[in-house]
Amino acid sequence: MSVNKVQSLYYFPKITRWSKGIGAELPEAYKKFWKEWKIQEPTAVHYIKEEGKYIRNEKTGEVHPVQNVRIPLKYPKEFEQYILGGEAVIQGFRQREKYCRRYPHFWFPVLKKSVLYSEVLDSYMRAIITQRTILLIHENYGFDHYLLKTPACDLKSELAVKLKRQILIALADKTLYPDDKAKRDEVYAKYSQYLSSYTREEIEWYGLTYKEACQKWIALKKEQNKIQPLKIQYRSELIAKLKENNIKEAQNIDVLPKEKDDGLWLSKWNPFSKTSKTK
């Protein structure tokens, strides 16, 4: 028996949120977004990425392999409500002098309050951003272009991906500028090119957190598996047959009975409850 076969006998796959439970039932549209948001490698922001496999030192002529090691970043929960353009907190060490002991240090991005405008949503919003965010918005000629061009792994925060989701839904459903048809057609023609990368189902699941996606999936399953009482089913079938036979008494009867809000049935058995007679 080969070594690979022996190793496969003792291999137990690790249970993840996608292999068991509700996560395994989630549609592929959401899994595609999750890979783009959490698994895809983001653009290098805090280091300069070198191309190729080897690099030569110009002074000494020595050849070294290229090592593009990603700097570990920290994302506090408050950053989920910011638009930072890929920046985050860096944890490291500093050393004042050559023979001094180094000490831990955190590098924080410089935050600033600003007002952003979305042409698709036709709304101004106050947000906390960085200087890099402003530069990226200018490079992409607008806030909407920046959100639609940038993948979720670079947007990173929940606020940014949810804004992108709202913009995609507005473009897909053409709900932008409901009172101005000319403006709606103009803006739609300007941004409709981004819809080619998504299907309607992918847009519906885009920008949701794992908890929100699970809640949405549970709600959809409840609607699909909604149990209807047999008495309503038999009643509707009977009335439908009577109407087919042109029976007059069944013409003005609804197939489904109207729901009556009579309150809880326990209130009928409560002798102290107030009714129209006792009020």
PDB file of C-alpha atoms in Angstrom:
ATOM      1  CA  MET A   1       0.000   0.000   0.000  1.00  0.00           C
ATOM      2  CA  SER A   2       1.403   3.376  -0.997  1.00  0.00           C
ATOM      3  CA  VAL A   3       2.145   6.161   1.455  1.00  0.00           C
ATOM      4  CA  ASN A   4      -0.599   8.393   0.020  1.00  0.00           C
ATOM      5  CA  LYS A   5      -3.236   5.705   0.542  1.00  0.00           C
ATOM      6  CA  VAL A   6      -2.096   5.122   4.123  1.00  0.00           C
ATOM      7  CA  GLN A   7      -2.269   8.843   4.852  1.00  0.00           C
ATOM      8  CA  SER A   8      -5.745   9.065   3.326  1.00  0.00           C
ATOM      9  CA  LEU A   9      -6.986   6.392   5.733  1.00  0.00           C
ATOM     10  CA  TYR A  10      -6.130   8.589   8.716  1.00  0.00           C
ATOM     11  CA  TYR A  11      -7.341  11.817   7.128  1.00  0.00           C
ATOM     12  CA  PHE A  12     -10.348  13.386   8.802  1.00  0.00           C
ATOM     13  CA  PRO A  13     -11.646  16.470   6.996  1.00  0.00           C
ATOM     14  CA  LYS A  14     -12.008  19.498   9.214  1.00  0.00           C
ATOM     15  CA  ILE A  15     -15.606  20.479   9.887  1.00  0.00           C
ATOM     16  CA  THR A  16     -16.252  24.064   8.822  1.00  0.00           C
ATOM     17  CA  ARG A  17     -19.290  26.294   8.635  1.00  0.00           C
ATOM     18  CA  TRP A  18     -19.646  25.331   4.960  1.00  0.00           C
ATOM     19  CA  SER A  19     -19.566  21.556   5.442  1.00  0.00           C
ATOM     20  CA  LYS A  20     -22.224  21.134   8.125  1.00  0.00           C
ATOM     21  CA  GLY A  21     -25.382  22.894   9.261  1.00  0.00           C
ATOM     22  CA  ILE A  22     -27.065  25.867   7.620  1.00  0.00           C
ATOM     23  CA  GLY A  23     -23.834  26.997   5.973  1.00  0.00           C
ATOM     24  CA  ALA A  24     -23.791  23.869   3.807  1.00  0.00           C
ATOM     25  CA  GLU A  25     -27.309  24.691   2.542  1.00  0.00           C
ATOM     26  CA  LEU A  26     -26.571  28.296   1.569  1.00  0.00           C
ATOM     27  CA  PRO A  27     -26.725  28.967  -2.193  1.00  0.00           C
ATOM     28  CA  GLU A  28     -23.637  29.209  -4.361  1.00  0.00           C
ATOM     29  CA  ALA A  29     -24.395  32.887  -4.970  1.00  0.00           C
ATOM     30  CA  TYR A  30     -23.584  33.708  -1.338  1.00  0.00           C
ATOM     31  CA  LYS A  31     -20.557  31.397  -1.235  1.00  0.00           C
ATOM     32  CA  LYS A  32     -19.167  33.234  -4.246  1.00  0.00           C
ATOM     33  CA  PHE A  33     -19.507  36.557  -2.401  1.00  0.00           C
ATOM     34  CA  TRP A  34     -17.938  35.093   0.750  1.00  0.00           C
ATOM     35  CA  LYS A  35     -14.873  33.936  -1.199  1.00  0.00           C
ATOM     36  CA  GLU A  36     -14.540  37.398  -2.727  1.00  0.00           C
ATOM     37  CA  TRP A  37     -14.919  39.069   0.679  1.00  0.00           C
ATOM     38  CA  LYS A  38     -12.968  36.856   3.092  1.00  0.00           C
ATOM     39  CA  ILE A  39     -10.767  34.458   1.103  1.00  0.00           C
ATOM     40  CA  GLN A  40      -9.574  36.373  -1.956  1.00  0.00           C
ATOM     41  CA  GLU A  41      -6.183  38.043  -1.492  1.00  0.00           C
ATOM     42  CA  PRO A  42      -6.578  41.831  -1.148  1.00  0.00           C
ATOM     43  CA  THR A  43      -4.465  44.432  -2.890  1.00  0.00           C
ATOM     44  CA  ALA A  44      -1.135  45.167  -1.188  1.00  0.00           C
ATOM     45  CA  VAL A  45      -1.482  48.475   0.675  1.00  0.00           C
ATOM     46  CA  HIS A  46       1.096  48.419   3.473  1.00  0.00           C
ATOM     47  CA  TYR A  47       3.969  46.929   1.456  1.00  0.00           C
ATOM     48  CA  ILE A  48       5.243  47.089  -2.130  1.00  0.00           C
ATOM     49  CA  LYS A  49       4.579  43.823  -3.913  1.00  0.00           C
ATOM     50  CA  GLU A  50       7.514  42.677  -6.076  1.00  0.00           C
ATOM     51  CA  GLU A  51       6.940  40.819  -9.341  1.00  0.00           C
ATOM     52  CA  GLY A  52       8.765  37.697 -10.462  1.00  0.00           C
ATOM     53  CA  LYS A  53      10.434  34.863  -8.546  1.00  0.00           C
ATOM     54  CA  TYR A  54      13.931  36.327  -8.034  1.00  0.00           C
ATOM     55  CA  ILE A  55      15.451  39.772  -7.550  1.00  0.00           C
ATOM     56  CA  ARG A  56      19.044  40.927  -7.999  1.00  0.00           C
ATOM     57  CA  ASN A  57      20.758  43.369  -5.653  1.00  0.00           C
ATOM     58  CA  GLU A  58      22.124  46.184  -7.822  1.00  0.00           C
ATOM     59  CA  LYS A  59      25.069  46.924  -5.486  1.00  0.00           C
ATOM     60  CA  THR A  60      26.309  43.427  -4.636  1.00  0.00           C
ATOM     61  CA  GLY A  61      24.874  41.462  -7.556  1.00  0.00           C
ATOM     62  CA  GLU A  62      23.449  38.800  -5.245  1.00  0.00           C
ATOM     63  CA  VAL A  63      20.249  37.070  -6.295  1.00  0.00           C
ATOM     64  CA  HIS A  64      17.521  36.466  -3.715  1.00  0.00           C
ATOM     65  CA  PRO A  65      14.100  34.843  -4.032  1.00  0.00           C
ATOM     66  CA  VAL A  66      11.158  37.226  -3.916  1.00  0.00           C
ATOM     67  CA  GLN A  67       9.176  36.890  -0.693  1.00  0.00           C
ATOM     68  CA  ASN A  68       5.899  38.792  -0.759  1.00  0.00           C
ATOM     69  CA  VAL A  69       4.875  38.153   2.836  1.00  0.00           C
ATOM     70  CA  ARG A  70       1.598  39.821   3.759  1.00  0.00           C
ATOM     71  CA  ILE A  71       1.720  42.016   6.849  1.00  0.00           C
ATOM     72  CA  PRO A  72      -0.782  40.771   9.465  1.00  0.00           C
ATOM     73  CA  LEU A  73      -3.451  43.420   9.957  1.00  0.00           C
ATOM     74  CA  LYS A  74      -5.963  44.011  12.725  1.00  0.00           C
ATOM     75  CA  TYR A  75      -9.543  45.132  12.096  1.00  0.00           C
ATOM     76  CA  PRO A  76     -11.369  46.375  15.202  1.00  0.00           C
ATOM     77  CA  LYS A  77     -15.144  45.991  15.135  1.00  0.00           C
ATOM     78  CA  GLU A  78     -15.525  49.781  14.833  1.00  0.00           C
ATOM     79  CA  PHE A  79     -13.840  49.614  11.416  1.00  0.00           C
ATOM     80  CA  GLU A  80     -16.928  47.818  10.042  1.00  0.00           C
ATOM     81  CA  GLN A  81     -18.683  51.210   9.960  1.00  0.00           C
ATOM     82  CA  TYR A  82     -15.793  53.014   8.210  1.00  0.00           C
ATOM     83  CA  ILE A  83     -14.576  53.124   4.601  1.00  0.00           C
ATOM     84  CA  LEU A  84     -10.794  52.869   4.904  1.00  0.00           C
ATOM     85  CA  GLY A  85      -9.706  51.986   1.363  1.00  0.00           C
ATOM     86  CA  GLY A  86      -7.825  48.864   2.474  1.00  0.00           C
ATOM     87  CA  GLU A  87      -5.997  50.385   5.451  1.00  0.00           C
ATOM     88  CA  ALA A  88      -6.000  48.784   8.906  1.00  0.00           C
ATOM     89  CA  VAL A  89      -4.126  48.653  12.211  1.00  0.00           C
ATOM     90  CA  ILE A  90      -0.576  47.255  12.115  1.00  0.00           C
ATOM     91  CA  GLN A  91       0.985  45.695  15.197  1.00  0.00           C
ATOM     92  CA  GLY A  92       4.762  45.642  15.443  1.00  0.00           C
ATOM     93  CA  PHE A  93       7.811  46.849  17.355  1.00  0.00           C
ATOM     94  CA  ARG A  94       9.806  50.052  17.447  1.00  0.00           C
ATOM     95  CA  GLN A  95      13.373  50.718  18.579  1.00  0.00           C
ATOM     96  CA  ARG A  96      14.481  54.216  19.566  1.00  0.00           C
ATOM     97  CA  GLU A  97      18.215  53.590  19.252  1.00  0.00           C
ATOM     98  CA  LYS A  98      20.520  50.810  18.163  1.00  0.00           C
ATOM     99  CA  TYR A  99      21.209  49.357  21.615  1.00  0.00           C
ATOM    100  CA  CYS A 100      17.831  50.153  23.149  1.00  0.00           C
ATOM    101  CA  ARG A 101      15.283  47.506  23.831  1.00  0.00           C
ATOM    102  CA  ARG A 102      12.442  47.403  21.323  1.00  0.00           C
ATOM    103  CA  TYR A 103       8.882  47.929  22.474  1.00  0.00           C
ATOM    104  CA  PRO A 104       5.496  47.025  20.953  1.00  0.00           C
ATOM    105  CA  HIS A 105       3.741  49.660  18.889  1.00  0.00           C
ATOM    106  CA  PHE A 106       0.508  50.025  16.914  1.00  0.00           C
ATOM    107  CA  TRP A 107       0.226  52.034  13.701  1.00  0.00           C
ATOM    108  CA  PHE A 108      -3.266  53.416  13.120  1.00  0.00           C
ATOM    109  CA  PRO A 109      -4.632  54.906   9.888  1.00  0.00           C
ATOM    110  CA  VAL A 110      -5.423  58.617  10.024  1.00  0.00           C
ATOM    111  CA  LEU A 111      -9.207  58.891  10.153  1.00  0.00           C
ATOM    112  CA  LYS A 112     -11.236  61.877   9.042  1.00  0.00           C
ATOM    113  CA  LYS A 113     -14.927  62.690   8.785  1.00  0.00           C
ATOM    114  CA  SER A 114     -16.262  63.499   5.346  1.00  0.00           C
ATOM    115  CA  VAL A 115     -19.458  63.595   3.297  1.00  0.00           C
ATOM    116  CA  LEU A 116     -19.775  61.227   0.332  1.00  0.00           C
ATOM    117  CA  TYR A 117     -22.302  61.422  -2.492  1.00  0.00           C
ATOM    118  CA  SER A 118     -23.777  58.467  -4.353  1.00  0.00           C
ATOM    119  CA  GLU A 119     -25.160  59.363  -7.770  1.00  0.00           C
ATOM    120  CA  VAL A 120     -27.078  56.098  -8.110  1.00  0.00           C
ATOM    121  CA  LEU A 121     -28.747  56.360  -4.701  1.00  0.00           C
ATOM    122  CA  ASP A 122     -28.966  60.172  -5.030  1.00  0.00           C
ATOM    123  CA  SER A 123     -28.032  60.681  -1.385  1.00  0.00           C
ATOM    124  CA  TYR A 124     -25.310  62.266   0.710  1.00  0.00           C
ATOM    125  CA  MET A 125     -23.872  60.290   3.590  1.00  0.00           C
ATOM    126  CA  ARG A 126     -21.535  61.163   6.419  1.00  0.00           C
ATOM    127  CA  ALA A 127     -18.769  58.619   6.914  1.00  0.00           C
ATOM    128  CA  ILE A 128     -15.341  58.182   8.466  1.00  0.00           C
ATOM    129  CA  ILE A 129     -12.714  57.632   5.774  1.00  0.00           C
ATOM    130  CA  THR A 130      -8.971  57.935   5.158  1.00  0.00           C
ATOM    131  CA  GLN A 131      -6.894  59.943   2.711  1.00  0.00           C
ATOM    132  CA  ARG A 132      -6.381  56.795   0.640  1.00  0.00           C
ATOM    133  CA  THR A 133     -10.164  56.444   0.270  1.00  0.00           C
ATOM    134  CA  ILE A 134     -10.362  59.979  -1.141  1.00  0.00           C
ATOM    135  CA  LEU A 135      -7.542  59.241  -3.599  1.00  0.00           C
ATOM    136  CA  LEU A 136      -9.243  56.042  -4.778  1.00  0.00           C
ATOM    137  CA  ILE A 137     -12.559  57.863  -5.265  1.00  0.00           C
ATOM    138  CA  HIS A 138     -10.802  60.508  -7.381  1.00  0.00           C
ATOM    139  CA  GLU A 139      -8.920  57.863  -9.382  1.00  0.00           C
ATOM    140  CA  ASN A 140     -12.197  56.101 -10.221  1.00  0.00           C
ATOM    141  CA  TYR A 141     -14.021  59.365 -10.995  1.00  0.00           C
ATOM    142  CA  GLY A 142     -16.707  59.046  -8.348  1.00  0.00           C
ATOM    143  CA  PHE A 143     -17.833  57.190  -5.246  1.00  0.00           C
ATOM    144  CA  ASP A 144     -20.158  54.826  -7.151  1.00  0.00           C
ATOM    145  CA  HIS A 145     -17.442  53.843  -9.637  1.00  0.00           C
ATOM    146  CA  TYR A 146     -15.058  53.172  -6.742  1.00  0.00           C
ATOM    147  CA  LEU A 147     -17.499  50.829  -4.968  1.00  0.00           C
ATOM    148  CA  LEU A 148     -18.555  48.994  -8.128  1.00  0.00           C
ATOM    149  CA  LYS A 149     -15.006  48.505  -9.460  1.00  0.00           C
ATOM    150  CA  THR A 150     -13.423  47.454  -6.164  1.00  0.00           C
ATOM    151  CA  PRO A 151     -13.798  43.811  -5.029  1.00  0.00           C
ATOM    152  CA  ALA A 152     -15.203  43.078  -1.588  1.00  0.00           C
ATOM    153  CA  CYS A 153     -11.801  41.967  -0.239  1.00  0.00           C
ATOM    154  CA  ASP A 154     -10.480  45.516  -0.751  1.00  0.00           C
ATOM    155  CA  LEU A 155     -13.614  47.267   0.523  1.00  0.00           C
ATOM    156  CA  LYS A 156     -13.440  45.027   3.609  1.00  0.00           C
ATOM    157  CA  SER A 157     -15.952  46.833   5.873  1.00  0.00           C
ATOM    158  CA  GLU A 158     -19.628  45.908   6.193  1.00  0.00           C
ATOM    159  CA  LEU A 159     -20.654  49.496   5.463  1.00  0.00           C
ATOM    160  CA  ALA A 160     -18.858  49.514   2.104  1.00  0.00           C
ATOM    161  CA  VAL A 161     -20.195  46.149   0.881  1.00  0.00           C
ATOM    162  CA  LYS A 162     -23.743  47.005   1.977  1.00  0.00           C
ATOM    163  CA  LEU A 163     -23.594  50.302   0.086  1.00  0.00           C
ATOM    164  CA  LYS A 164     -22.367  48.395  -2.953  1.00  0.00           C
ATOM    165  CA  ARG A 165     -25.282  45.979  -2.542  1.00  0.00           C
ATOM    166  CA  GLN A 166     -27.808  48.834  -2.448  1.00  0.00           C
ATOM    167  CA  ILE A 167     -26.300  50.345  -5.601  1.00  0.00           C
ATOM    168  CA  LEU A 168     -26.404  47.002  -7.451  1.00  0.00           C
ATOM    169  CA  ILE A 169     -30.029  46.387  -6.423  1.00  0.00           C
ATOM    170  CA  ALA A 170     -31.028  49.898  -7.522  1.00  0.00           C
ATOM    171  CA  LEU A 171     -29.386  49.315 -10.912  1.00  0.00           C
ATOM    172  CA  ALA A 172     -30.814  45.814 -11.364  1.00  0.00           C
ATOM    173  CA  ASP A 173     -34.384  46.855 -10.460  1.00  0.00           C
ATOM    174  CA  LYS A 174     -34.114  50.334 -12.027  1.00  0.00           C
ATOM    175  CA  THR A 175     -35.494  51.979  -8.890  1.00  0.00           C
ATOM    176  CA  LEU A 176     -33.142  54.975  -9.100  1.00  0.00           C
ATOM    177  CA  TYR A 177     -34.685  58.425  -9.583  1.00  0.00           C
ATOM    178  CA  PRO A 178     -38.340  57.297  -9.589  1.00  0.00           C
ATOM    179  CA  ASP A 179     -39.637  60.827 -10.319  1.00  0.00           C
ATOM    180  CA  ASP A 180     -37.209  61.705 -13.122  1.00  0.00           C
ATOM    181  CA  LYS A 181     -37.189  59.286 -16.057  1.00  0.00           C
ATOM    182  CA  ALA A 182     -34.588  61.214 -18.073  1.00  0.00           C
ATOM    183  CA  LYS A 183     -32.141  61.267 -15.147  1.00  0.00           C
ATOM    184  CA  ARG A 184     -32.821  57.590 -14.447  1.00  0.00           C
ATOM    185  CA  ASP A 185     -31.968  56.569 -18.006  1.00  0.00           C
ATOM    186  CA  GLU A 186     -28.840  58.730 -17.971  1.00  0.00           C
ATOM    187  CA  VAL A 187     -27.489  57.312 -14.690  1.00  0.00           C
ATOM    188  CA  TYR A 188     -28.451  53.747 -15.615  1.00  0.00           C
ATOM    189  CA  ALA A 189     -26.585  53.980 -18.926  1.00  0.00           C
ATOM    190  CA  LYS A 190     -23.552  55.280 -17.022  1.00  0.00           C
ATOM    191  CA  TYR A 191     -23.352  52.389 -14.528  1.00  0.00           C
ATOM    192  CA  SER A 192     -25.160  49.478 -16.228  1.00  0.00           C
ATOM    193  CA  GLN A 193     -21.837  48.007 -17.408  1.00  0.00           C
ATOM    194  CA  TYR A 194     -21.163  46.678 -13.892  1.00  0.00           C
ATOM    195  CA  LEU A 195     -24.269  44.449 -13.917  1.00  0.00           C
ATOM    196  CA  SER A 196     -22.664  42.059 -16.407  1.00  0.00           C
ATOM    197  CA  SER A 197     -20.469  40.616 -13.632  1.00  0.00           C
ATOM    198  CA  TYR A 198     -23.425  39.533 -11.468  1.00  0.00           C
ATOM    199  CA  THR A 199     -26.664  37.615 -11.803  1.00  0.00           C
ATOM    200  CA  ARG A 200     -29.831  38.761 -10.053  1.00  0.00           C
ATOM    201  CA  GLU A 201     -29.467  36.020  -7.446  1.00  0.00           C
ATOM    202  CA  GLU A 202     -25.843  37.003  -6.731  1.00  0.00           C
ATOM    203  CA  ILE A 203     -26.895  40.631  -6.226  1.00  0.00           C
ATOM    204  CA  GLU A 204     -29.609  39.516  -3.797  1.00  0.00           C
ATOM    205  CA  TRP A 205     -27.056  37.688  -1.629  1.00  0.00           C
ATOM    206  CA  TYR A 206     -24.238  40.211  -2.050  1.00  0.00           C
ATOM    207  CA  GLY A 207     -23.118  42.208   0.982  1.00  0.00           C
ATOM    208  CA  LEU A 208     -24.762  40.033   3.647  1.00  0.00           C
ATOM    209  CA  THR A 209     -22.908  38.827   6.711  1.00  0.00           C
ATOM    210  CA  TYR A 210     -22.930  35.124   7.542  1.00  0.00           C
ATOM    211  CA  LYS A 211     -25.585  35.627  10.227  1.00  0.00           C
ATOM    212  CA  GLU A 212     -27.808  37.678   7.905  1.00  0.00           C
ATOM    213  CA  ALA A 213     -27.439  35.088   5.136  1.00  0.00           C
ATOM    214  CA  CYS A 214     -28.475  32.272   7.496  1.00  0.00           C
ATOM    215  CA  GLN A 215     -31.515  34.237   8.682  1.00  0.00           C
ATOM    216  CA  LYS A 216     -32.487  34.988   5.082  1.00  0.00           C
ATOM    217  CA  TRP A 217     -32.146  31.330   4.103  1.00  0.00           C
ATOM    218  CA  ILE A 218     -34.249  30.164   7.072  1.00  0.00           C
ATOM    219  CA  ALA A 219     -36.982  32.675   6.166  1.00  0.00           C
ATOM    220  CA  LEU A 220     -36.993  31.459   2.542  1.00  0.00           C
ATOM    221  CA  LYS A 221     -37.284  27.826   3.653  1.00  0.00           C
ATOM    222  CA  LYS A 222     -40.224  28.678   5.922  1.00  0.00           C
ATOM    223  CA  GLU A 223     -42.060  30.335   3.035  1.00  0.00           C
ATOM    224  CA  GLN A 224     -41.416  27.405   0.706  1.00  0.00           C
ATOM    225  CA  ASN A 225     -42.402  24.767   3.277  1.00  0.00           C
ATOM    226  CA  LYS A 226     -45.414  26.623   4.616  1.00  0.00           C
ATOM    227  CA  ILE A 227     -47.889  24.014   5.842  1.00  0.00           C
ATOM    228  CA  GLN A 228     -51.478  24.556   4.769  1.00  0.00           C
ATOM    229  CA  PRO A 229     -54.248  22.906   6.839  1.00  0.00           C
ATOM    230  CA  LEU A 230     -56.036  20.073   5.038  1.00  0.00           C
ATOM    231  CA  LYS A 231     -59.450  21.596   5.729  1.00  0.00           C
ATOM    232  CA  ILE A 232     -58.465  24.672   3.680  1.00  0.00           C
ATOM    233  CA  GLN A 233     -57.136  22.460   0.884  1.00  0.00           C
ATOM    234  CA  TYR A 234     -60.291  20.306   0.765  1.00  0.00           C
ATOM    235  CA  ARG A 235     -62.525  23.368   0.994  1.00  0.00           C
ATOM    236  CA  SER A 236     -60.762  25.092  -1.914  1.00  0.00           C
ATOM    237  CA  GLU A 237     -60.939  21.915  -4.033  1.00  0.00           C
ATOM    238  CA  LEU A 238     -64.644  21.509  -3.303  1.00  0.00           C
ATOM    239  CA  ILE A 239     -65.479  25.139  -4.121  1.00  0.00           C
ATOM    240  CA  ALA A 240     -63.428  24.926  -7.329  1.00  0.00           C
ATOM    241  CA  LYS A 241     -65.400  21.829  -8.436  1.00  0.00           C
ATOM    242  CA  LEU A 242     -68.705  23.516  -7.590  1.00  0.00           C
ATOM    243  CA  LYS A 243     -67.736  26.557  -9.649  1.00  0.00           C
ATOM    244  CA  GLU A 244     -66.800  24.312 -12.574  1.00  0.00           C
ATOM    245  CA  ASN A 245     -70.313  22.820 -12.469  1.00  0.00           C
ATOM    246  CA  ASN A 246     -71.832  26.358 -12.511  1.00  0.00           C
ATOM    247  CA  ILE A 247     -73.563  26.062  -9.155  1.00  0.00           C
ATOM    248  CA  LYS A 248     -74.939  29.472  -8.207  1.00  0.00           C
ATOM    249  CA  GLU A 249     -74.378  29.172  -4.458  1.00  0.00           C
ATOM    250  CA  ALA A 250     -70.620  28.706  -4.992  1.00  0.00           C
ATOM    251  CA  GLN A 251     -70.024  31.593  -7.400  1.00  0.00           C
ATOM    252  CA  ASN A 252     -69.629  34.323  -4.763  1.00  0.00           C
ATOM    253  CA  ILE A 253     -67.624  32.241  -2.284  1.00  0.00           C
ATOM    254  CA  ASP A 254     -63.881  32.754  -2.018  1.00  0.00           C
ATOM    255  CA  VAL A 255     -61.705  29.714  -2.517  1.00  0.00           C
ATOM    256  CA  LEU A 256     -59.494  30.650   0.442  1.00  0.00           C
ATOM    257  CA  PRO A 257     -61.269  31.804   3.611  1.00  0.00           C
ATOM    258  CA  LYS A 258     -60.515  35.254   4.921  1.00  0.00           C
ATOM    259  CA  GLU A 259     -58.273  35.381   7.969  1.00  0.00           C
ATOM    260  CA  LYS A 260     -60.027  36.719  11.024  1.00  0.00           C
ATOM    261  CA  ASP A 261     -58.123  38.350  13.823  1.00  0.00           C
ATOM    262  CA  ASP A 262     -60.190  37.276  16.821  1.00  0.00           C
ATOM    263  CA  GLY A 263     -57.279  37.363  19.234  1.00  0.00           C
ATOM    264  CA  LEU A 264     -56.009  34.455  21.249  1.00  0.00           C
ATOM    265  CA  TRP A 265     -58.382  31.561  21.855  1.00  0.00           C
ATOM    266  CA  LEU A 266     -57.460  31.648  25.526  1.00  0.00           C
ATOM    267  CA  SER A 267     -59.084  35.067  25.818  1.00  0.00           C
ATOM    268  CA  LYS A 268     -62.473  33.434  25.120  1.00  0.00           C
ATOM    269  CA  TRP A 269     -62.105  31.313  28.244  1.00  0.00           C
ATOM    270  CA  ASN A 270     -61.019  34.181  30.474  1.00  0.00           C
ATOM    271  CA  PRO A 271     -64.032  35.290  32.560  1.00  0.00           C
ATOM    272  CA  PHE A 272     -62.299  38.556  33.490  1.00  0.00           C
ATOM    273  CA  SER A 273     -61.576  39.674  29.914  1.00  0.00           C
ATOM    274  CA  LYS A 274     -63.429  42.726  28.636  1.00  0.00           C
ATOM    275  CA  THR A 275     -65.813  42.267  25.732  1.00  0.00           C
ATOM    276  CA  SER A 276     -68.156  44.598  23.899  1.00  0.00           C
ATOM    277  CA  LYS A 277     -70.893  43.675  26.395  1.00  0.00           C
ATOM    278  CA  THR A 278     -68.856  44.240  29.569  1.00  0.00           C
ATOM    279  CA  LYS A 279     -67.124  47.484  28.482  1.00  0.00           C
TER     280      LYS A 279
END
